[in-house]
Short mmCIF file of C-alpha atoms and ligand atoms in Angstrom, two decimals:
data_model
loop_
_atom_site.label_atom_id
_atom_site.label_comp_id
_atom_site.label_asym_id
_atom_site.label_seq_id
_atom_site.Cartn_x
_atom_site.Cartn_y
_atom_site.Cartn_z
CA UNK A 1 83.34 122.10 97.64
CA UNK A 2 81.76 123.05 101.16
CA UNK A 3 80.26 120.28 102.91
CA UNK A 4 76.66 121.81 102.34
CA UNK A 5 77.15 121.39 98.69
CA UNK A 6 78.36 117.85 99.04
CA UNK A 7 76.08 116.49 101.24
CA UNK A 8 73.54 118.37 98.79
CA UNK A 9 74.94 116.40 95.60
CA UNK A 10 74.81 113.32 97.85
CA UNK A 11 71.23 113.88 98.81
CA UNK A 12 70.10 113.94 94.99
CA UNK A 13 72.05 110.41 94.64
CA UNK A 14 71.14 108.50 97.67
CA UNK A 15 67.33 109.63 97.59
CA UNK A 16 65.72 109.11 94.00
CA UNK A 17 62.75 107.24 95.71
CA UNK A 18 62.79 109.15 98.89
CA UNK A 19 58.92 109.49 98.86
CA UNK A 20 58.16 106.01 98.09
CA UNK A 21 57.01 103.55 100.90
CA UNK A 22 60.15 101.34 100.47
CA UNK A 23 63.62 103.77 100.97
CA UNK A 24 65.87 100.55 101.06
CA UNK A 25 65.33 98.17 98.69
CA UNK A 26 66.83 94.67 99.46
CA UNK A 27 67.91 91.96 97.04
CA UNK A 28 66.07 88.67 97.42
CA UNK A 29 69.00 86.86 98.72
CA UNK A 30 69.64 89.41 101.82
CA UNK A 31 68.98 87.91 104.69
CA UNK A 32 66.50 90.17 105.90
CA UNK A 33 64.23 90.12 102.71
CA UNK A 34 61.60 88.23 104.27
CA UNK A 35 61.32 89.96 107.06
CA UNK A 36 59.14 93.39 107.20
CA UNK A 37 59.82 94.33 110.59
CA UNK A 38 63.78 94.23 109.94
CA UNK A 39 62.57 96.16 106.36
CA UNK A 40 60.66 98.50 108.24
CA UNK A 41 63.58 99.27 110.78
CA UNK A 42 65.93 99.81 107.52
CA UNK A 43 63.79 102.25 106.81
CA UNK A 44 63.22 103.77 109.43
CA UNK A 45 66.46 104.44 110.01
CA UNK A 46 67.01 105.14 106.50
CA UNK A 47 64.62 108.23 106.82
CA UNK A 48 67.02 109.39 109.56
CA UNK A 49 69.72 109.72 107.12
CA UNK A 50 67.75 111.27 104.37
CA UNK A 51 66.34 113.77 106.92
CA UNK A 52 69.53 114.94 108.22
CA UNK A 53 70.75 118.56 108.32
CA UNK A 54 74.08 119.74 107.59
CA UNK A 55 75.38 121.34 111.04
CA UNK A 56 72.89 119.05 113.44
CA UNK A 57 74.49 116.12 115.48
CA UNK A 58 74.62 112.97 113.65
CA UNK A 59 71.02 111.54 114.69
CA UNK A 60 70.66 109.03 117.42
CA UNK A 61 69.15 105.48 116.84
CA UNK A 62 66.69 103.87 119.65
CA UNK A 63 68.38 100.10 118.65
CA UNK A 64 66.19 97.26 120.23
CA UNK A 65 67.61 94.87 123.03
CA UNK A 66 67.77 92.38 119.93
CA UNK A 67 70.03 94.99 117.94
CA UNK A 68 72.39 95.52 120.93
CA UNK A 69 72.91 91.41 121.08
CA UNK A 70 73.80 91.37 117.36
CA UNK A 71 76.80 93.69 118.44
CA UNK A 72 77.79 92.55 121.44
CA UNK A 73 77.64 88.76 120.01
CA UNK A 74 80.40 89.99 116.98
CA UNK A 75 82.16 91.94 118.99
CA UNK A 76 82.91 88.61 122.13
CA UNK A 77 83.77 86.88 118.69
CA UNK A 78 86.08 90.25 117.09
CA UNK A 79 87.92 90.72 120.36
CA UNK A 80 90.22 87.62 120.28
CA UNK A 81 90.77 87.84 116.51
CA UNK A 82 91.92 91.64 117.09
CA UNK A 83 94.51 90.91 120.01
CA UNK A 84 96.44 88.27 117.80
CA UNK A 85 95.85 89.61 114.34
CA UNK A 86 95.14 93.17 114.20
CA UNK A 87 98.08 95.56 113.28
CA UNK A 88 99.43 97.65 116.11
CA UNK A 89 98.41 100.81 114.72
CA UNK A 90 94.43 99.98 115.07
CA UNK A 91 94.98 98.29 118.26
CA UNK A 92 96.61 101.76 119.73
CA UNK A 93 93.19 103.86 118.75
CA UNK A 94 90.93 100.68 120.22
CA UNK A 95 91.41 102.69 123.84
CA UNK A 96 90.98 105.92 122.79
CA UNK A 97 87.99 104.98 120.95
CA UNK A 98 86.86 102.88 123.37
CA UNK A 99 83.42 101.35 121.64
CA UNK A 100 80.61 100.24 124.17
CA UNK A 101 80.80 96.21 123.58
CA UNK A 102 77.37 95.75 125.20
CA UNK A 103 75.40 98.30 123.25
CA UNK A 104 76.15 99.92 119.90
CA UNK A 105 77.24 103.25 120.39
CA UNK A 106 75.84 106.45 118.43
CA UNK A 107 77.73 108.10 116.02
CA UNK A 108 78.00 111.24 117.99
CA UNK A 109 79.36 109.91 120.84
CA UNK A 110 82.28 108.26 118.64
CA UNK A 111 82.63 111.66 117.16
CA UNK A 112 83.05 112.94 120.39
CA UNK A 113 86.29 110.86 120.68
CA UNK A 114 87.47 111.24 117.18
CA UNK A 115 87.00 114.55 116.97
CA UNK A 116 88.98 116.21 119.05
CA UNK A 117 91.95 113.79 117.97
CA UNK A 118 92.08 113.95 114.49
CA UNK A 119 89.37 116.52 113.29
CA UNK A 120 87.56 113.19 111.55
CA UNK A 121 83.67 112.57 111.72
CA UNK A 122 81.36 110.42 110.98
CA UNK A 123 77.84 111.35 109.40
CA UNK A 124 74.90 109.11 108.67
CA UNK A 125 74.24 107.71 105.26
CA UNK A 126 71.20 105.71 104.28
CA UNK A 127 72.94 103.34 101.92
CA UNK A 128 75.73 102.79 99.01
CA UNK A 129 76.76 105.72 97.06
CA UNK A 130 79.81 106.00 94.77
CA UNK A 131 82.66 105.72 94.64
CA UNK A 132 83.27 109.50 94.29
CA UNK A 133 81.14 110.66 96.93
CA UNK A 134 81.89 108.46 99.37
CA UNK A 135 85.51 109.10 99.11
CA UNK A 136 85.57 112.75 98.27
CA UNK A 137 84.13 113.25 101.65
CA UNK A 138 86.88 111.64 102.81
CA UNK A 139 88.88 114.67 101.72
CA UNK A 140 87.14 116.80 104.66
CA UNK A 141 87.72 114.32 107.14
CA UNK A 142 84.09 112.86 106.96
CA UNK A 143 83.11 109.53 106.77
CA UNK A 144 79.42 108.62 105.56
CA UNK A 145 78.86 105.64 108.24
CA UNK A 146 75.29 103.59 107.83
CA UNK A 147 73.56 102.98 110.97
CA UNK A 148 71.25 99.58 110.41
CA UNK A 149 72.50 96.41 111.58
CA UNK A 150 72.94 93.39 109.87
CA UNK A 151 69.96 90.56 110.16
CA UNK A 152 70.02 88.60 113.34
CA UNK A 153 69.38 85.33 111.38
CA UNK A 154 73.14 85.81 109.83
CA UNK A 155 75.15 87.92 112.41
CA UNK A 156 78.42 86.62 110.85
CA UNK A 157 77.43 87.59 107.77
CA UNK A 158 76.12 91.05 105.98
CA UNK A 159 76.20 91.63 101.92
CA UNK A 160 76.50 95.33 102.67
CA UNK A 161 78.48 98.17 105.28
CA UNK A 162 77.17 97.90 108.44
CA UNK A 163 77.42 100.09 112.10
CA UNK A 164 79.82 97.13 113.30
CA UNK A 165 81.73 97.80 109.90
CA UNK A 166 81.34 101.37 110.21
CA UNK A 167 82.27 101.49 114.08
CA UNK A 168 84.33 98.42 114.72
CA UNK A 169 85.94 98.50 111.28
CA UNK A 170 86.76 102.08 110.72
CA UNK A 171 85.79 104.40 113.75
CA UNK A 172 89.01 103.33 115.93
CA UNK A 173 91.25 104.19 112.94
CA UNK A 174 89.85 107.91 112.74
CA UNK A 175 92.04 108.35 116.30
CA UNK A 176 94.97 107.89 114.06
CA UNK A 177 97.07 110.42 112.20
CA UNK A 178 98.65 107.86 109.50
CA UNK A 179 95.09 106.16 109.11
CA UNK A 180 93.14 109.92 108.79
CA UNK A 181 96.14 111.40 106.62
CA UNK A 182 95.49 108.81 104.32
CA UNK A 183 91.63 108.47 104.30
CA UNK A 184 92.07 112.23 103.68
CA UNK A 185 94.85 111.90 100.57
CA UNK A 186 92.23 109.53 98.91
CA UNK A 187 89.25 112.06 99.53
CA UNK A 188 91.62 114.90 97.43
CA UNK A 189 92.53 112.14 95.33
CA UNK A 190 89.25 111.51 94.16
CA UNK A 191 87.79 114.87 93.97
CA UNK A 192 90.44 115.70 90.97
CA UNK A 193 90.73 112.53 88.99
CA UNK A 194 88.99 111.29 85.79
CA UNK A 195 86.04 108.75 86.07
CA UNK A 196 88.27 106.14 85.24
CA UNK A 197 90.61 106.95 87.86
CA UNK A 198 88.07 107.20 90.20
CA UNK A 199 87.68 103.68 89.40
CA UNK A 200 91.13 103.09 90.08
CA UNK A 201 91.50 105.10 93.46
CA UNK A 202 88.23 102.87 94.13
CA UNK A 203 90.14 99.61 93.92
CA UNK A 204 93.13 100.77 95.70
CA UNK A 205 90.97 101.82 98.86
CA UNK A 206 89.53 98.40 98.59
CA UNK A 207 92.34 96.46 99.26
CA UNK A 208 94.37 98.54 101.38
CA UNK A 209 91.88 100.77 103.92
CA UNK A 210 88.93 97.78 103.49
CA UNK A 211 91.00 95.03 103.23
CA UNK A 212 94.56 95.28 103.83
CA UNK A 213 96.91 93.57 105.64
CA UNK A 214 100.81 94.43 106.60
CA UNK A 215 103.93 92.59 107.93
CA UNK A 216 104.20 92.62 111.90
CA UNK A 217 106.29 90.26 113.73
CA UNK A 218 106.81 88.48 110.75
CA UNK A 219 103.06 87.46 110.32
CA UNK A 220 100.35 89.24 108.39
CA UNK A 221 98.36 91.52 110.57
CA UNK A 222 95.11 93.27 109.45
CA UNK A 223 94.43 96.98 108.72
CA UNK A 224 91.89 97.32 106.29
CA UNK A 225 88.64 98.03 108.06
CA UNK A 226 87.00 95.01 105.94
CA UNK A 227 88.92 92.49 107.74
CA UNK A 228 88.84 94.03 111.24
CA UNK A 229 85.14 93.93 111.30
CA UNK A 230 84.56 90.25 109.79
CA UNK A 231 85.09 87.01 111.67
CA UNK A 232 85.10 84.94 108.82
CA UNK A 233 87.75 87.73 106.94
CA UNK A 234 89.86 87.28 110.16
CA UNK A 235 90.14 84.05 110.45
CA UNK A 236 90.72 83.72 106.57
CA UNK A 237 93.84 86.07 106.60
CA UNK A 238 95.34 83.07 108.36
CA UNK A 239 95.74 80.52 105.11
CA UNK A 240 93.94 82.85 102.26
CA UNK A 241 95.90 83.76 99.23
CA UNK A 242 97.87 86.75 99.69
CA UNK A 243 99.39 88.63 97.16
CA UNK A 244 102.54 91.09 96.92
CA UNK A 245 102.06 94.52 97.55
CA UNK A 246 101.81 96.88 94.67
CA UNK A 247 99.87 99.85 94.29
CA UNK A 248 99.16 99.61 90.32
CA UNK A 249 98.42 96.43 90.41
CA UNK A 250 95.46 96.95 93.42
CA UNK A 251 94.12 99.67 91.24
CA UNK A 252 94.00 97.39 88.47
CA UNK A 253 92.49 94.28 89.94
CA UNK A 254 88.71 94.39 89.96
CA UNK A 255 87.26 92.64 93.41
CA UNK A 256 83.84 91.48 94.37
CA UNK A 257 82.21 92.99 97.59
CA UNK A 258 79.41 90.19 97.69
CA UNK A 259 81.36 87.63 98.40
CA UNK A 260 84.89 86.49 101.15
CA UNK A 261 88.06 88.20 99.73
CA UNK A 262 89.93 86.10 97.86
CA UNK A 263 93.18 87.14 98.59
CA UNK A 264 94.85 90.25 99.91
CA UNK A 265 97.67 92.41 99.27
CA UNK A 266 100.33 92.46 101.73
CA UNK A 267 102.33 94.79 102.46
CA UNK A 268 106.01 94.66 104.08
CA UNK A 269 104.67 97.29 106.86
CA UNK A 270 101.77 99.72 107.72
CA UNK A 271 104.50 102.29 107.32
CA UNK A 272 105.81 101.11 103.80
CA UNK A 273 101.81 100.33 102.70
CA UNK A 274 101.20 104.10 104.06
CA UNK A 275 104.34 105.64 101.82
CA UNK A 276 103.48 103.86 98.91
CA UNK A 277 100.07 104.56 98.91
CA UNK A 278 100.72 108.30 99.28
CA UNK A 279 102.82 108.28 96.46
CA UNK A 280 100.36 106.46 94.76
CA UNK A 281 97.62 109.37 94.86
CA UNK A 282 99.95 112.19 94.90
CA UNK A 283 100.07 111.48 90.70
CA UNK A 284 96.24 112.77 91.44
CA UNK A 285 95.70 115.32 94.51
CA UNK A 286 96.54 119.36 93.71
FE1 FE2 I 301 84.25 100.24 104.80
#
């Protein structure tokens, strides 16, 4: 499928109420429900999303002084967690990525550095969309990336993706061939497989791109893009729960994105987790 016709297909899902007043509806526990100028920035930028065109530069956001101090404020707090517990492989893209830590960056400029390195981009999104879409894009080397921040009531805390999730989280791993081969494998993965494999592929992304960890130095270091971008996920992979690594049982375990992880899967390596889980999806991709 061309990207035209996917980002078509995703345009029908994402937008049902386009033309209502309210694009992003929040739950009554998010943080920011009670607050109609952080609703009215989601959006706002929402509407940049839904009014992209395939082709154009992902669009640029105008973030306020108090946006940029939600960023920088995780990332002073991200920075120590990812020099003692982040697996070398992210840590080698952090450079060639190198995210602003004062002010959040704009999706083209990352794709400026990505680009060129590993053919990946990212492209706005307004909000969740499935499973299916979101990794079949994956298959073309493009990742839909939101572009709201979380509320600056909770900055720890956010019950849904994020640009610091997007950017901190998963941008630095698009400068890296294993990471990108493997985002890619799940994209043809999912384009092929049955519903209820979908389902499956789902799960395995979940705990091994969001919220994997690997051996390193005899300690558990994080890959998964879930972890790398929460404080509280960091400094949890330090006494949580973890669990052996094994593909069919990841794609069988149902998890709960509202919530702290309550254990991970570990695997020996990021080069065993990366052969495994390429054997894994080859039973799926043509
Ligand atoms: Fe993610």
């Amino acid at each position: 499928m061309s990207d035209n016709a996917l980002l078509d297909t995703l345009a029908d899902e994402v937008r049902p109420d386009a033309g209502g007043p309210e694009l992003v509806p929040l739950d009554p526990d998010h943080p920011g429900f009670r607050d109609p100028v952080y609703r009215a920035r989601r959006n706002a930028i929402a509407k940049l999303a839904f009014d992209y065109v395939t082709g154009d530069p992902a669009p640029a956001v105008s973030y306020t002084d108090a946006e940029h101090d939600v960023w920088k404020h995780v990332r002073e707090l991200l920075d120590p967690r990812h020099r003692d517990f982040a697996c070398a492989e992210y840590l080698e893209c952090v450079d060639a990525v190198a995210l602003d830590r004062v002010r959040i960056p704009q999706l083209e400029d990352v794709n400026a550095r990505i680009r060129p390195l590993t053919g990946f981009r990212m492209l706005p999104v307004a909000g969740l969309v499935t499973a299916r879409a979101f990794l079949s894009f994956l298959a073309d080397r493009i990742f839909l990336a939101t572009q709201y921040i979380r509320h600056a009531s909770r900055p720890l805390y956010t019950p849904e993706p994020d640009v610091i999730h997007e950017l901190v989280g998963h941008a630095a791993s698009f400068a890296h061939p294993l990471y990108c081969g493997l985002s890619s494998h799940f994209g043809r993965a999912a384009r092929v497989a049955s519903d209820g494999d979908v389902e499956r592929i789902a799960r395995l992304y979940w705990f091994t791109l969001e919220f994997g960890a690997a051996i390193e130095d005899g300690i558990p270091k994080a890959y998964g893009a879930g972890l790398l971008s929460s404080v509280g996920e960091m400094d949890r992979l330090r006494d949580a729960e973890l669990r052996r690594f094994d593909c069919r049982t990841m794609a069988d375990t149902p998890y709960d994105p509202t919530d702290f992880q309550p254990f991970y899967f570990v695997a020996p390596s990021f080069g065993a987790m990366h052969e495994a889980v390429s054997e894994f999806l080859s039973q799926f991709s043509d």
